[in-house]
Protein backbone atom coordinates (compact mmCIF):
# COMPACT_ATOMS: atom_id res chain seq x y z
CA UNK A 1 0.00 0.00 0.00
CA UNK A 2 2.87 2.41 -0.62
CA UNK A 3 1.95 5.79 -2.06
CA UNK A 4 3.76 5.02 -5.30
CA UNK A 5 1.77 1.88 -6.20
CA UNK A 6 -1.29 3.07 -8.09
CA UNK A 7 -4.44 2.27 -6.19
CA UNK A 8 -6.57 -0.24 -8.06
CA UNK A 9 -9.73 1.55 -6.99
CA UNK A 10 -8.61 4.69 -8.89
CA UNK A 11 -9.47 2.85 -12.11
CA UNK A 12 -13.08 3.18 -10.96
CA UNK A 13 -12.90 7.00 -10.85
CA UNK A 14 -14.14 9.05 -13.81
CA UNK A 15 -11.40 8.78 -16.47
CA UNK A 16 -11.75 12.42 -17.52
CA UNK A 17 -10.91 13.52 -13.98
CA UNK A 18 -7.86 11.27 -13.83
CA UNK A 19 -6.77 12.63 -17.20
CA UNK A 20 -7.25 16.35 -16.66
CA UNK A 21 -4.60 18.82 -15.62
CA UNK A 22 -5.76 20.15 -12.24
CA UNK A 23 -5.84 23.89 -11.53
CA UNK A 24 -2.67 25.03 -9.85
CA UNK A 25 -3.51 27.94 -7.57
CA UNK A 26 -1.10 30.83 -7.05
CA UNK A 27 -0.87 30.13 -3.34
CA UNK A 28 0.47 26.63 -4.03
CA UNK A 29 3.36 28.24 -5.95
CA UNK A 30 4.22 30.80 -3.26
CA UNK A 31 7.30 28.97 -1.96
CA UNK A 32 9.76 31.21 -0.10
CA UNK A 33 8.74 34.50 -1.71
CA UNK A 34 8.18 37.52 0.49
CA UNK A 35 6.90 39.88 -2.20
CA UNK A 36 3.82 38.19 -3.58
CA UNK A 37 2.84 39.58 -6.97
CA UNK A 38 1.42 36.38 -8.43
CA UNK A 39 -2.23 36.17 -7.32
CA UNK A 40 -3.74 39.55 -8.19
CA UNK A 41 -4.52 40.12 -4.53
CA UNK A 42 -4.64 43.52 -2.89
CA UNK A 43 -1.30 44.29 -1.24
CA UNK A 44 -3.23 46.00 1.63
CA UNK A 45 -5.36 44.52 4.37
CA UNK A 46 -9.08 45.33 4.16
CA UNK A 47 -10.81 47.75 6.49
CA UNK A 48 -11.77 46.06 9.73
CA UNK A 49 -9.37 43.15 9.23
CA UNK A 50 -9.03 41.72 12.71
CA UNK A 51 -6.07 39.51 11.94
CA UNK A 52 -3.30 39.70 9.34
CA UNK A 53 -3.67 38.28 5.92
CA UNK A 54 -7.31 38.49 4.80
CA UNK A 55 -6.15 40.28 1.66
CA UNK A 56 -4.33 37.06 0.75
CA UNK A 57 -5.83 33.84 -0.51
CA UNK A 58 -5.63 31.14 2.15
CA UNK A 59 -3.63 27.96 1.77
CA UNK A 60 -5.83 25.43 -0.10
CA UNK A 61 -5.28 22.93 2.73
CA UNK A 62 -4.09 25.02 5.69
CA UNK A 63 -1.17 22.92 7.02
CA UNK A 64 -1.70 23.74 10.71
CA UNK A 65 -5.35 22.74 10.51
CA UNK A 66 -4.67 19.67 8.42
CA UNK A 67 -1.99 18.49 10.86
CA UNK A 68 -4.22 19.12 13.85
CA UNK A 69 -7.10 17.19 12.28
CA UNK A 70 -4.74 14.34 11.41
CA UNK A 71 -3.66 14.22 15.05
CA UNK A 72 -7.26 14.44 16.31
CA UNK A 73 -8.41 11.57 14.10
CA UNK A 74 -5.23 9.51 14.52
CA UNK A 75 -4.12 9.38 10.90
CA UNK A 76 -1.34 10.68 8.60
CA UNK A 77 -1.81 14.24 7.29
CA UNK A 78 -1.59 13.05 3.66
CA UNK A 79 -4.73 10.98 4.32
CA UNK A 80 -6.70 14.07 5.36
CA UNK A 81 -8.77 16.28 3.07
CA UNK A 82 -10.21 19.40 4.71
CA UNK A 83 -13.36 20.78 3.14
CA UNK A 84 -16.41 22.98 3.57
CA UNK A 85 -18.20 20.61 5.88
CA UNK A 86 -18.40 16.90 5.25
CA UNK A 87 -21.19 17.82 2.82
CA UNK A 88 -18.50 19.02 0.42
CA UNK A 89 -16.67 15.70 0.67
CA UNK A 90 -19.88 13.83 -0.21
CA UNK A 91 -20.28 15.98 -3.31
CA UNK A 92 -16.61 15.61 -4.32
CA UNK A 93 -16.77 11.82 -3.99
CA UNK A 94 -19.83 11.56 -6.20
CA UNK A 95 -18.39 13.92 -8.80
CA UNK A 96 -15.04 12.10 -8.84
CA UNK A 97 -16.46 8.60 -9.19
CA UNK A 98 -19.89 8.71 -10.86
CA UNK A 99 -20.42 9.17 -14.58
CA UNK A 100 -23.76 10.79 -15.38
CA UNK A 101 -26.44 8.34 -16.43
CA UNK A 102 -24.22 5.31 -15.91
CA UNK A 103 -22.86 4.98 -12.38
CA UNK A 104 -24.73 4.56 -9.12
CA UNK A 105 -24.36 4.96 -5.38
CA UNK A 106 -25.90 2.69 -2.73
CA UNK A 107 -27.51 3.77 0.54
CA UNK A 108 -29.57 2.20 3.33
CA UNK A 109 -32.63 4.40 3.91
CA UNK A 110 -33.80 5.98 6.08
CA UNK A 111 -30.49 7.84 6.17
CA UNK A 112 -28.92 11.27 5.66
CA UNK A 113 -30.45 12.97 2.61
CA UNK A 114 -27.33 14.54 1.11
CA UNK A 115 -25.99 11.28 -0.37
CA UNK A 116 -28.99 11.04 -2.70
CA UNK A 117 -29.02 14.79 -3.41
CA UNK A 118 -25.33 14.75 -4.42
CA UNK A 119 -25.89 11.66 -6.59
CA UNK A 120 -28.95 13.08 -8.35
CA UNK A 121 -27.18 16.39 -8.94
CA UNK A 122 -24.50 14.41 -10.75
CA UNK A 123 -27.02 12.29 -12.67
CA UNK A 124 -26.16 9.10 -10.78
CA UNK A 125 -28.95 6.74 -9.73
CA UNK A 126 -29.41 5.76 -6.10
CA UNK A 127 -29.64 2.08 -5.17
CA UNK A 128 -31.55 1.57 -1.93
CA UNK A 129 -31.25 -1.37 0.48
CA UNK A 130 -33.54 -0.37 3.36
CA UNK A 131 -32.47 -0.77 6.97
CA UNK A 132 -33.76 -3.94 8.59
CA UNK A 133 -35.18 -4.58 12.05
CA UNK A 134 -33.88 -2.21 14.75
CA UNK A 135 -32.67 0.06 11.94
CA UNK A 136 -29.73 -2.27 11.28
CA UNK A 137 -27.75 -2.08 8.02
CA UNK A 138 -28.17 -5.36 6.17
CA UNK A 139 -24.80 -5.86 4.44
CA UNK A 140 -25.97 -8.92 2.49
CA UNK A 141 -29.08 -7.15 1.18
CA UNK A 142 -26.90 -4.22 0.21
CA UNK A 143 -24.33 -6.38 -1.57
CA UNK A 144 -27.09 -8.22 -3.41
CA UNK A 145 -28.35 -4.94 -4.89
CA UNK A 146 -24.96 -3.53 -5.77
CA UNK A 147 -23.88 -3.95 -9.38
CA UNK A 148 -20.81 -3.12 -11.43
CA UNK A 149 -22.19 0.40 -11.87
CA UNK A 150 -22.02 1.06 -8.14
CA UNK A 151 -19.04 3.25 -7.26
CA UNK A 152 -19.86 4.45 -3.75
CA UNK A 153 -21.62 2.85 -0.78
CA UNK A 154 -22.61 5.21 2.03
CA UNK A 155 -22.88 3.99 5.61
CA UNK A 156 -23.89 6.53 8.24
CA UNK A 157 -22.93 5.64 11.82
CA UNK A 158 -24.47 6.69 14.12
CA UNK A 159 -27.17 7.01 11.50
CA UNK A 160 -29.09 10.21 10.91
CA UNK A 161 -32.08 10.23 11.53
CA UNK A 162 -32.41 6.93 13.46
CA UNK A 163 -29.44 7.31 15.85
CA UNK A 164 -28.37 3.68 15.45
CA UNK A 165 -24.70 2.70 15.44
CA UNK A 166 -23.48 0.37 12.68
CA UNK A 167 -21.17 -2.40 14.00
CA UNK A 168 -17.62 -2.26 12.56
CA UNK A 169 -18.07 -5.80 11.26
CA UNK A 170 -20.69 -4.57 8.79
CA UNK A 171 -18.32 -1.93 7.43
CA UNK A 172 -15.50 -4.46 7.10
CA UNK A 173 -17.75 -6.95 5.36
CA UNK A 174 -18.77 -4.34 2.78
CA UNK A 175 -15.20 -3.15 2.30
CA UNK A 176 -13.89 -6.69 1.79
CA UNK A 177 -16.66 -7.69 -0.62
CA UNK A 178 -16.25 -4.49 -2.67
CA UNK A 179 -12.45 -4.38 -2.73
CA UNK A 180 -11.12 -2.62 -5.89
CA UNK A 181 -14.74 -2.10 -7.03
CA UNK A 182 -16.42 0.48 -4.83
CA UNK A 183 -15.50 2.92 -2.09
CA UNK A 184 -17.27 2.36 1.23
CA UNK A 185 -17.87 5.82 2.73
CA UNK A 186 -18.48 5.80 6.48
CA UNK A 187 -20.09 9.02 7.68
CA UNK A 188 -19.21 9.53 11.35
CA UNK A 189 -20.72 13.01 11.83
CA UNK A 190 -22.00 11.94 15.28
CA UNK A 191 -19.34 9.47 16.41
CA UNK A 192 -18.25 11.70 19.33
CA UNK A 193 -21.63 10.99 20.94
CA UNK A 194 -21.26 7.21 20.63
CA UNK A 195 -19.26 6.52 23.78
CA UNK A 196 -16.15 4.50 23.09
CA UNK A 197 -17.21 3.26 19.64
CA UNK A 198 -14.11 3.07 17.43
CA UNK A 199 -13.81 5.11 14.25
CA UNK A 200 -13.69 3.24 10.95
CA UNK A 201 -10.47 5.23 10.43
CA UNK A 202 -8.81 2.42 12.42
CA UNK A 203 -9.67 0.11 9.47
CA UNK A 204 -8.07 2.32 6.81
CA UNK A 205 -4.74 0.52 7.01
CA UNK A 206 -6.41 -2.75 6.08
CA UNK A 207 -8.97 -1.51 3.56
CA UNK A 208 -7.92 0.84 0.75
CA UNK A 209 -11.51 1.19 -0.44
CA UNK A 210 -12.68 2.90 2.72
CA UNK A 211 -13.25 6.60 3.37
CA UNK A 212 -14.37 8.18 6.62
CA UNK A 213 -16.20 11.49 7.01
CA UNK A 214 -15.78 13.54 10.18
CA UNK A 215 -17.02 17.02 10.97
CA UNK A 216 -16.50 19.81 13.48
CA UNK A 217 -20.15 20.85 12.99
CA UNK A 218 -21.74 18.78 15.72
CA UNK A 219 -19.60 17.81 18.75
CA UNK A 220 -17.17 20.71 18.26
CA UNK A 221 -19.99 23.27 17.96
CA UNK A 222 -18.68 24.72 14.68
CA UNK A 223 -21.58 24.27 12.25
CA UNK A 224 -21.22 27.94 11.31
CA UNK A 225 -17.57 27.60 10.26
CA UNK A 226 -18.13 24.73 7.79
CA UNK A 227 -15.14 22.50 8.45
CA UNK A 228 -15.38 18.82 7.59
CA UNK A 229 -12.75 16.18 6.98
CA UNK A 230 -12.43 13.19 4.72
CA UNK A 231 -10.01 10.47 5.82
CA UNK A 232 -8.90 8.05 3.13
CA UNK A 233 -5.97 6.60 1.23
CA UNK A 234 -3.62 9.42 0.14
CA UNK A 235 -4.41 8.70 -3.52
CA UNK A 236 -8.15 9.18 -2.93
CA UNK A 237 -7.37 12.48 -1.18
CA UNK A 238 -5.21 13.52 -4.15
CA UNK A 239 -8.00 12.57 -6.57
CA UNK A 240 -10.54 14.76 -4.77
CA UNK A 241 -8.07 17.66 -4.54
CA UNK A 242 -8.19 17.75 -8.36
CA UNK A 243 -11.80 18.87 -8.35
CA UNK A 244 -12.08 20.76 -5.09
CA UNK A 245 -12.54 24.55 -5.19
CA UNK A 246 -9.15 26.36 -5.24
CA UNK A 247 -9.36 27.89 -1.73
CA UNK A 248 -12.09 25.99 0.10
CA UNK A 249 -11.22 26.94 3.68
CA UNK A 250 -11.67 30.64 4.52
CA UNK A 251 -8.89 31.84 6.86
CA UNK A 252 -11.28 32.89 9.69
CA UNK A 253 -12.83 29.41 9.57
CA UNK A 254 -9.44 27.71 9.82
CA UNK A 255 -8.62 29.95 12.80
CA UNK A 256 -11.94 29.15 14.48
CA UNK A 257 -11.34 25.43 13.94
CA UNK A 258 -7.83 25.61 15.44
CA UNK A 259 -9.21 27.45 18.47
CA UNK A 260 -11.95 24.84 18.92
CA UNK A 261 -9.27 22.14 18.72
CA UNK A 262 -6.89 23.74 21.22
CA UNK A 263 -6.33 21.79 24.44
CA UNK A 264 -8.85 24.08 26.12
CA UNK A 265 -11.31 23.76 23.26
CA UNK A 266 -11.15 19.97 23.28
CA UNK A 267 -11.60 19.90 27.08
CA UNK A 268 -14.70 22.06 26.75
CA UNK A 269 -16.08 19.89 23.95
CA UNK A 270 -15.59 16.82 26.17
CA UNK A 271 -17.51 18.44 29.02
CA UNK A 272 -20.34 19.42 26.70
CA UNK A 273 -20.51 15.95 25.22
CA UNK A 274 -20.75 14.50 28.74
CA UNK A 275 -23.57 16.92 29.60
CA UNK A 276 -25.30 16.11 26.36
CA UNK A 277 -25.14 12.36 26.93
CA UNK A 278 -26.68 12.85 30.38
CA UNK A 279 -29.45 14.90 28.82
CA UNK A 280 -30.01 12.31 26.11
CA UNK A 281 -30.45 9.69 28.81
CA UNK A 282 -32.82 11.94 30.74
CA UNK A 283 -35.00 12.59 27.69
CA UNK A 284 -34.94 8.94 26.63
CA UNK A 285 -36.22 7.96 30.08
CA UNK A 286 -38.85 10.67 30.35
CA UNK A 287 -40.32 10.80 26.85
CA UNK A 288 -42.01 7.37 26.82
CA UNK A 289 -44.36 8.62 29.56
CA UNK A 290 -45.59 11.53 27.44
CA UNK A 291 -49.07 11.21 26.01
CA UNK A 292 -48.89 10.20 22.36
CA UNK A 293 -45.31 8.91 22.42
CA UNK A 294 -45.18 5.36 21.04
CA UNK A 295 -41.44 4.72 20.95
CA UNK A 296 -38.09 6.38 21.66
CA UNK A 297 -35.40 4.64 19.64
CA UNK A 298 -31.96 3.99 21.11
CA UNK A 299 -29.57 6.71 19.99
CA UNK A 300 -25.78 7.02 19.86
CA UNK A 301 -26.05 10.58 18.51
CA UNK A 302 -27.06 14.03 19.80
CA UNK A 303 -30.69 13.51 18.90
CA UNK A 304 -33.52 11.10 19.53
CA UNK A 305 -35.82 9.60 16.94
CA UNK A 306 -39.27 9.46 18.52
CA UNK A 307 -42.41 7.81 17.18
CA UNK A 308 -45.69 9.51 18.00
CA UNK A 309 -49.29 8.39 17.63
CA UNK A 310 -49.82 11.62 15.69
CA UNK A 311 -46.56 13.29 14.66
CA UNK A 312 -48.09 16.30 12.87
CA UNK A 313 -50.08 17.10 16.00
CA UNK A 314 -47.01 16.79 18.26
CA UNK A 315 -45.03 18.91 15.80
CA UNK A 316 -47.69 21.66 15.86
CA UNK A 317 -48.01 21.54 19.65
CA UNK A 318 -44.28 22.04 20.06
CA UNK A 319 -44.08 24.73 17.39
CA UNK A 320 -46.90 26.69 19.02
CA UNK A 321 -44.70 26.83 22.12
CA UNK A 322 -41.70 28.00 20.12
CA UNK A 323 -39.95 24.61 19.91
CA UNK A 324 -38.98 23.34 16.49
CA UNK A 325 -38.01 19.72 15.94
CA UNK A 326 -37.36 17.86 12.70
CA UNK A 327 -40.26 16.14 10.98
CA UNK A 328 -38.74 12.95 9.54
CA UNK A 329 -42.06 11.23 8.91
CA UNK A 330 -41.54 11.23 5.14
CA UNK A 331 -38.54 8.93 5.43
CA UNK A 332 -39.30 5.28 4.66
CA UNK A 333 -39.99 3.37 7.87
CA UNK A 334 -40.30 6.56 9.94
CA UNK A 335 -43.98 7.40 9.56
CA UNK A 336 -45.07 9.50 12.56
CA UNK A 337 -41.48 10.05 13.71
CA UNK A 338 -39.89 13.30 14.79
CA UNK A 339 -36.17 13.79 15.29
CA UNK A 340 -35.44 15.81 18.40
CA UNK A 341 -32.00 17.37 18.89
CA UNK A 342 -30.73 17.34 22.48
CA UNK A 343 -30.52 20.95 23.68
CA UNK A 344 -29.34 22.60 26.88
CA UNK A 345 -30.79 21.22 30.12
CA UNK A 346 -33.23 24.17 30.20
CA UNK A 347 -34.27 23.68 26.58
CA UNK A 348 -34.88 20.01 27.26
CA UNK A 349 -36.96 20.86 30.32
CA UNK A 350 -39.06 23.14 28.10
CA UNK A 351 -39.49 20.31 25.62
CA UNK A 352 -40.68 17.92 28.33
CA UNK A 353 -43.01 20.56 29.71
CA UNK A 354 -44.45 21.21 26.27
CA UNK A 355 -45.24 17.50 25.97
CA UNK A 356 -47.07 17.62 29.28
CA UNK A 357 -44.31 16.08 31.39
CA UNK A 358 -43.36 17.56 34.73
CA UNK A 359 -40.18 16.06 36.11
CA UNK A 360 -39.90 15.44 39.82
CA UNK A 361 -37.23 17.59 41.40
CA UNK A 362 -33.93 15.79 41.69
C1 LIG B 1 -24.85 17.07 9.90
C2 LIG B 1 -24.41 15.95 9.03
C3 LIG B 1 -23.39 16.10 8.11
C4 LIG B 1 -22.95 17.45 7.66
O1 LIG B 1 -21.85 17.84 8.23
P1 LIG B 1 -21.12 19.17 7.76
O2 LIG B 1 -19.73 18.87 8.11
O3 LIG B 1 -21.73 20.28 8.56
O4 LIG B 1 -21.32 19.37 6.30
C5 LIG B 1 -22.88 14.99 7.45
N1 LIG B 1 -23.41 13.79 7.65
C6 LIG B 1 -24.44 13.61 8.49
C7 LIG B 1 -25.00 12.27 8.67
C8 LIG B 1 -24.98 14.68 9.19
O5 LIG B 1 -26.06 14.50 9.96
mmCIF file with all atom_site columns, N, CA and C in Angstrom, residues 52-85:
data_model
loop_
_atom_site.group_PDB
_atom_site.id
_atom_site.type_symbol
_atom_site.label_atom_id
_atom_site.label_alt_id
_atom_site.label_comp_id
_atom_site.label_asym_id
_atom_site.label_entity_id
_atom_site.label_seq_id
_atom_site.pdbx_PDB_ins_code
_atom_site.Cartn_x
_atom_site.Cartn_y
_atom_site.Cartn_z
_atom_site.occupancy
_atom_site.B_iso_or_equiv
_atom_site.pdbx_formal_charge
_atom_site.auth_seq_id
_atom_site.auth_comp_id
_atom_site.auth_asym_id
_atom_site.auth_atom_id
_atom_site.pdbx_PDB_model_num
ATOM 1   N N  . UNK A 1 52 ? -4.054  39.437 10.566 1.00 0.00 ? 52 UNK A N  1
ATOM 2   C CA . UNK A 1 52 ? -3.301  39.705 9.344  1.00 0.00 ? 52 UNK A CA 1
ATOM 3   C C  . UNK A 1 52 ? -3.713  38.742 8.233  1.00 0.00 ? 52 UNK A C  1
ATOM 4   N N  . UNK A 1 53 ? -3.637  39.221 7.031  1.00 0.00 ? 53 UNK A N  1
ATOM 5   C CA . UNK A 1 53 ? -3.666  38.281 5.923  1.00 0.00 ? 53 UNK A CA 1
ATOM 6   C C  . UNK A 1 53 ? -4.970  38.051 5.191  1.00 0.00 ? 53 UNK A C  1
ATOM 7   N N  . UNK A 1 54 ? -6.063  38.761 5.530  1.00 0.00 ? 54 UNK A N  1
ATOM 8   C CA . UNK A 1 54 ? -7.311  38.491 4.803  1.00 0.00 ? 54 UNK A CA 1
ATOM 9   C C  . UNK A 1 54 ? -7.269  39.010 3.367  1.00 0.00 ? 54 UNK A C  1
ATOM 10  N N  . UNK A 1 55 ? -6.296  39.858 3.053  1.00 0.00 ? 55 UNK A N  1
ATOM 11  C CA . UNK A 1 55 ? -6.149  40.282 1.656  1.00 0.00 ? 55 UNK A CA 1
ATOM 12  C C  . UNK A 1 55 ? -5.520  39.186 0.805  1.00 0.00 ? 55 UNK A C  1
ATOM 13  N N  . UNK A 1 56 ? -4.983  38.161 1.474  1.00 0.00 ? 56 UNK A N  1
ATOM 14  C CA . UNK A 1 56 ? -4.329  37.063 0.753  1.00 0.00 ? 56 UNK A CA 1
ATOM 15  C C  . UNK A 1 56 ? -5.249  35.849 0.658  1.00 0.00 ? 56 UNK A C  1
ATOM 16  N N  . UNK A 1 57 ? -5.140  35.131 -0.429 1.00 0.00 ? 57 UNK A N  1
ATOM 17  C CA . UNK A 1 57 ? -5.834  33.839 -0.515 1.00 0.00 ? 57 UNK A CA 1
ATOM 18  C C  . UNK A 1 57 ? -5.273  32.897 0.546  1.00 0.00 ? 57 UNK A C  1
ATOM 19  N N  . UNK A 1 58 ? -6.146  32.078 1.139  1.00 0.00 ? 58 UNK A N  1
ATOM 20  C CA . UNK A 1 58 ? -5.633  31.142 2.153  1.00 0.00 ? 58 UNK A CA 1
ATOM 21  C C  . UNK A 1 58 ? -4.939  29.948 1.486  1.00 0.00 ? 58 UNK A C  1
ATOM 22  N N  . UNK A 1 59 ? -4.196  29.210 2.271  1.00 0.00 ? 59 UNK A N  1
ATOM 23  C CA . UNK A 1 59 ? -3.627  27.957 1.766  1.00 0.00 ? 59 UNK A CA 1
ATOM 24  C C  . UNK A 1 59 ? -4.797  27.019 1.413  1.00 0.00 ? 59 UNK A C  1
ATOM 25  N N  . UNK A 1 60 ? -4.716  26.322 0.282  1.00 0.00 ? 60 UNK A N  1
ATOM 26  C CA . UNK A 1 60 ? -5.833  25.435 -0.101 1.00 0.00 ? 60 UNK A CA 1
ATOM 27  C C  . UNK A 1 60 ? -6.133  24.382 0.967  1.00 0.00 ? 60 UNK A C  1
ATOM 28  N N  . UNK A 1 61 ? -5.105  23.883 1.640  1.00 0.00 ? 61 UNK A N  1
ATOM 29  C CA . UNK A 1 61 ? -5.283  22.929 2.733  1.00 0.00 ? 61 UNK A CA 1
ATOM 30  C C  . UNK A 1 61 ? -4.422  23.445 3.884  1.00 0.00 ? 61 UNK A C  1
ATOM 31  N N  . UNK A 1 62 ? -4.935  24.380 4.677  1.00 0.00 ? 62 UNK A N  1
ATOM 32  C CA . UNK A 1 62 ? -4.085  25.023 5.685  1.00 0.00 ? 62 UNK A CA 1
ATOM 33  C C  . UNK A 1 62 ? -3.322  23.994 6.501  1.00 0.00 ? 62 UNK A C  1
ATOM 34  N N  . UNK A 1 63 ? -1.953  24.004 6.422  1.00 0.00 ? 63 UNK A N  1
ATOM 35  C CA . UNK A 1 63 ? -1.169  22.920 7.022  1.00 0.00 ? 63 UNK A CA 1
ATOM 36  C C  . UNK A 1 63 ? -1.401  22.749 8.526  1.00 0.00 ? 63 UNK A C  1
ATOM 37  N N  . UNK A 1 64 ? -1.519  23.869 9.255  1.00 0.00 ? 64 UNK A N  1
ATOM 38  C CA . UNK A 1 64 ? -1.695  23.744 10.707 1.00 0.00 ? 64 UNK A CA 1
ATOM 39  C C  . UNK A 1 64 ? -3.014  23.022 11.018 1.00 0.00 ? 64 UNK A C  1
ATOM 40  N N  . UNK A 1 65 ? -4.042  23.371 10.266 1.00 0.00 ? 65 UNK A N  1
ATOM 41  C CA . UNK A 1 65 ? -5.347  22.739 10.506 1.00 0.00 ? 65 UNK A CA 1
ATOM 42  C C  . UNK A 1 65 ? -5.334  21.272 10.072 1.00 0.00 ? 65 UNK A C  1
ATOM 43  N N  . UNK A 1 66 ? -4.737  21.039 8.916  1.00 0.00 ? 66 UNK A N  1
ATOM 44  C CA . UNK A 1 66 ? -4.673  19.666 8.420  1.00 0.00 ? 66 UNK A CA 1
ATOM 45  C C  . UNK A 1 66 ? -3.902  18.768 9.400  1.00 0.00 ? 66 UNK A C  1
ATOM 46  N N  . UNK A 1 67 ? -2.779  19.284 9.904  1.00 0.00 ? 67 UNK A N  1
ATOM 47  C CA . UNK A 1 67 ? -1.991  18.491 10.857 1.00 0.00 ? 67 UNK A CA 1
ATOM 48  C C  . UNK A 1 67 ? -2.745  18.251 12.148 1.00 0.00 ? 67 UNK A C  1
ATOM 49  N N  . UNK A 1 68 ? -3.472  19.270 12.604 1.00 0.00 ? 68 UNK A N  1
ATOM 50  C CA . UNK A 1 68 ? -4.225  19.123 13.855 1.00 0.00 ? 68 UNK A CA 1
ATOM 51  C C  . UNK A 1 68 ? -5.360  18.096 13.679 1.00 0.00 ? 68 UNK A C  1
ATOM 52  N N  . UNK A 1 69 ? -6.020  18.145 12.537 1.00 0.00 ? 69 UNK A N  1
ATOM 53  C CA . UNK A 1 69 ? -7.104  17.185 12.275 1.00 0.00 ? 69 UNK A CA 1
ATOM 54  C C  . UNK A 1 69 ? -6.547  15.768 12.161 1.00 0.00 ? 69 UNK A C  1
ATOM 55  N N  . UNK A 1 70 ? -5.372  15.654 11.529 1.00 0.00 ? 70 UNK A N  1
ATOM 56  C CA . UNK A 1 70 ? -4.738  14.339 11.408 1.00 0.00 ? 70 UNK A CA 1
ATOM 57  C C  . UNK A 1 70 ? -4.461  13.766 12.797 1.00 0.00 ? 70 UNK A C  1
ATOM 58  N N  . UNK A 1 71 ? -3.962  14.637 13.684 1.00 0.00 ? 71 UNK A N  1
ATOM 59  C CA . UNK A 1 71 ? -3.656  14.219 15.049 1.00 0.00 ? 71 UNK A CA 1
ATOM 60  C C  . UNK A 1 71 ? -4.951  13.837 15.782 1.00 0.00 ? 71 UNK A C  1
ATOM 61  N N  . UNK A 1 72 ? -5.974  14.683 15.633 1.00 0.00 ? 72 UNK A N  1
ATOM 62  C CA . UNK A 1 72 ? -7.255  14.437 16.311 1.00 0.00 ? 72 UNK A CA 1
ATOM 63  C C  . UNK A 1 72 ? -7.844  13.092 15.893 1.00 0.00 ? 72 UNK A C  1
ATOM 64  N N  . UNK A 1 73 ? -7.780  12.789 14.607 1.00 0.00 ? 73 UNK A N  1
ATOM 65  C CA . UNK A 1 73 ? -8.412  11.573 14.099 1.00 0.00 ? 73 UNK A CA 1
ATOM 66  C C  . UNK A 1 73 ? -7.438  10.396 14.013 1.00 0.00 ? 73 UNK A C  1
ATOM 67  N N  . UNK A 1 74 ? -6.192  10.603 14.436 1.00 0.00 ? 74 UNK A N  1
ATOM 68  C CA . UNK A 1 74 ? -5.233  9.515  14.521 1.00 0.00 ? 74 UNK A CA 1
ATOM 69  C C  . UNK A 1 74 ? -4.804  8.940  13.181 1.00 0.00 ? 74 UNK A C  1
ATOM 70  N N  . UNK A 1 75 ? -4.420  9.825  12.254 1.00 0.00 ? 75 UNK A N  1
ATOM 71  C CA . UNK A 1 75 ? -4.120  9.377  10.904 1.00 0.00 ? 75 UNK A CA 1
ATOM 72  C C  . UNK A 1 75 ? -3.042  10.286 10.316 1.00 0.00 ? 75 UNK A C  1
ATOM 73  N N  . UNK A 1 76 ? -2.377  9.851  9.224  1.00 0.00 ? 76 UNK A N  1
ATOM 74  C CA . UNK A 1 76 ? -1.336  10.682 8.605  1.00 0.00 ? 76 UNK A CA 1
ATOM 75  C C  . UNK A 1 76 ? -1.974  11.867 7.883  1.00 0.00 ? 76 UNK A C  1
ATOM 76  N N  . UNK A 1 77 ? -1.265  13.019 7.892  1.00 0.00 ? 77 UNK A N  1
ATOM 77  C CA . UNK A 1 77 ? -1.810  14.239 7.287  1.00 0.00 ? 77 UNK A CA 1
ATOM 78  C C  . UNK A 1 77 ? -2.130  14.048 5.800  1.00 0.00 ? 77 UNK A C  1
ATOM 79  N N  . UNK A 1 78 ? -1.345  13.237 5.099  1.00 0.00 ? 78 UNK A N  1
ATOM 80  C CA . UNK A 1 78 ? -1.594  13.049 3.655  1.00 0.00 ? 78 UNK A CA 1
ATOM 81  C C  . UNK A 1 78 ? -2.904  12.279 3.402  1.00 0.00 ? 78 UNK A C  1
ATOM 82  N N  . UNK A 1 79 ? -3.455  11.694 4.468  1.00 0.00 ? 79 UNK A N  1
ATOM 83  C CA . UNK A 1 79 ? -4.727  10.977 4.322  1.00 0.00 ? 79 UNK A CA 1
ATOM 84  C C  . UNK A 1 79 ? -5.920  11.838 4.736  1.00 0.00 ? 79 UNK A C  1
ATOM 85  N N  . UNK A 1 80 ? -5.660  13.139 4.912  1.00 0.00 ? 80 UNK A N  1
ATOM 86  C CA . UNK A 1 80 ? -6.695  14.069 5.365  1.00 0.00 ? 80 UNK A CA 1
ATOM 87  C C  . UNK A 1 80 ? -7.036  15.063 4.258  1.00 0.00 ? 80 UNK A C  1
ATOM 88  N N  . UNK A 1 81 ? -8.298  15.212 3.957  1.00 0.00 ? 81 UNK A N  1
ATOM 89  C CA . UNK A 1 81 ? -8.773  16.276 3.073  1.00 0.00 ? 81 UNK A CA 1
ATOM 90  C C  . UNK A 1 81 ? -9.705  17.163 3.889  1.00 0.00 ? 81 UNK A C  1
ATOM 91  N N  . UNK A 1 82 ? -9.352  18.456 3.986  1.00 0.00 ? 82 UNK A N  1
ATOM 92  C CA . UNK A 1 82 ? -10.210 19.396 4.708  1.00 0.00 ? 82 UNK A CA 1
ATOM 93  C C  . UNK A 1 82 ? -11.141 20.058 3.700  1.00 0.00 ? 82 UNK A C  1
ATOM 94  N N  . UNK A 1 83 ? -12.401 20.178 4.060  1.00 0.00 ? 83 UNK A N  1
ATOM 95  C CA . UNK A 1 83 ? -13.361 20.779 3.135  1.00 0.00 ? 83 UNK A CA 1
ATOM 96  C C  . UNK A 1 83 ? -14.407 21.603 3.845  1.00 0.00 ? 83 UNK A C  1
ATOM 97  N N  . UNK A 1 84 ? -15.328 22.144 3.034  1.00 0.00 ? 84 UNK A N  1
ATOM 98  C CA . UNK A 1 84 ? -16.407 22.981 3.572  1.00 0.00 ? 84 UNK A CA 1
ATOM 99  C C  . UNK A 1 84 ? -17.508 22.090 4.127  1.00 0.00 ? 84 UNK A C  1
ATOM 100 N N  . UNK A 1 85 ? -17.259 21.554 5.298  1.00 0.00 ? 85 UNK A N  1
ATOM 101 C CA . UNK A 1 85 ? -18.197 20.611 5.885  1.00 0.00 ? 85 UNK A CA 1
ATOM 102 C C  . UNK A 1 85 ? -18.036 19.260 5.227  1.00 0.00 ? 85 UNK A C  1
#
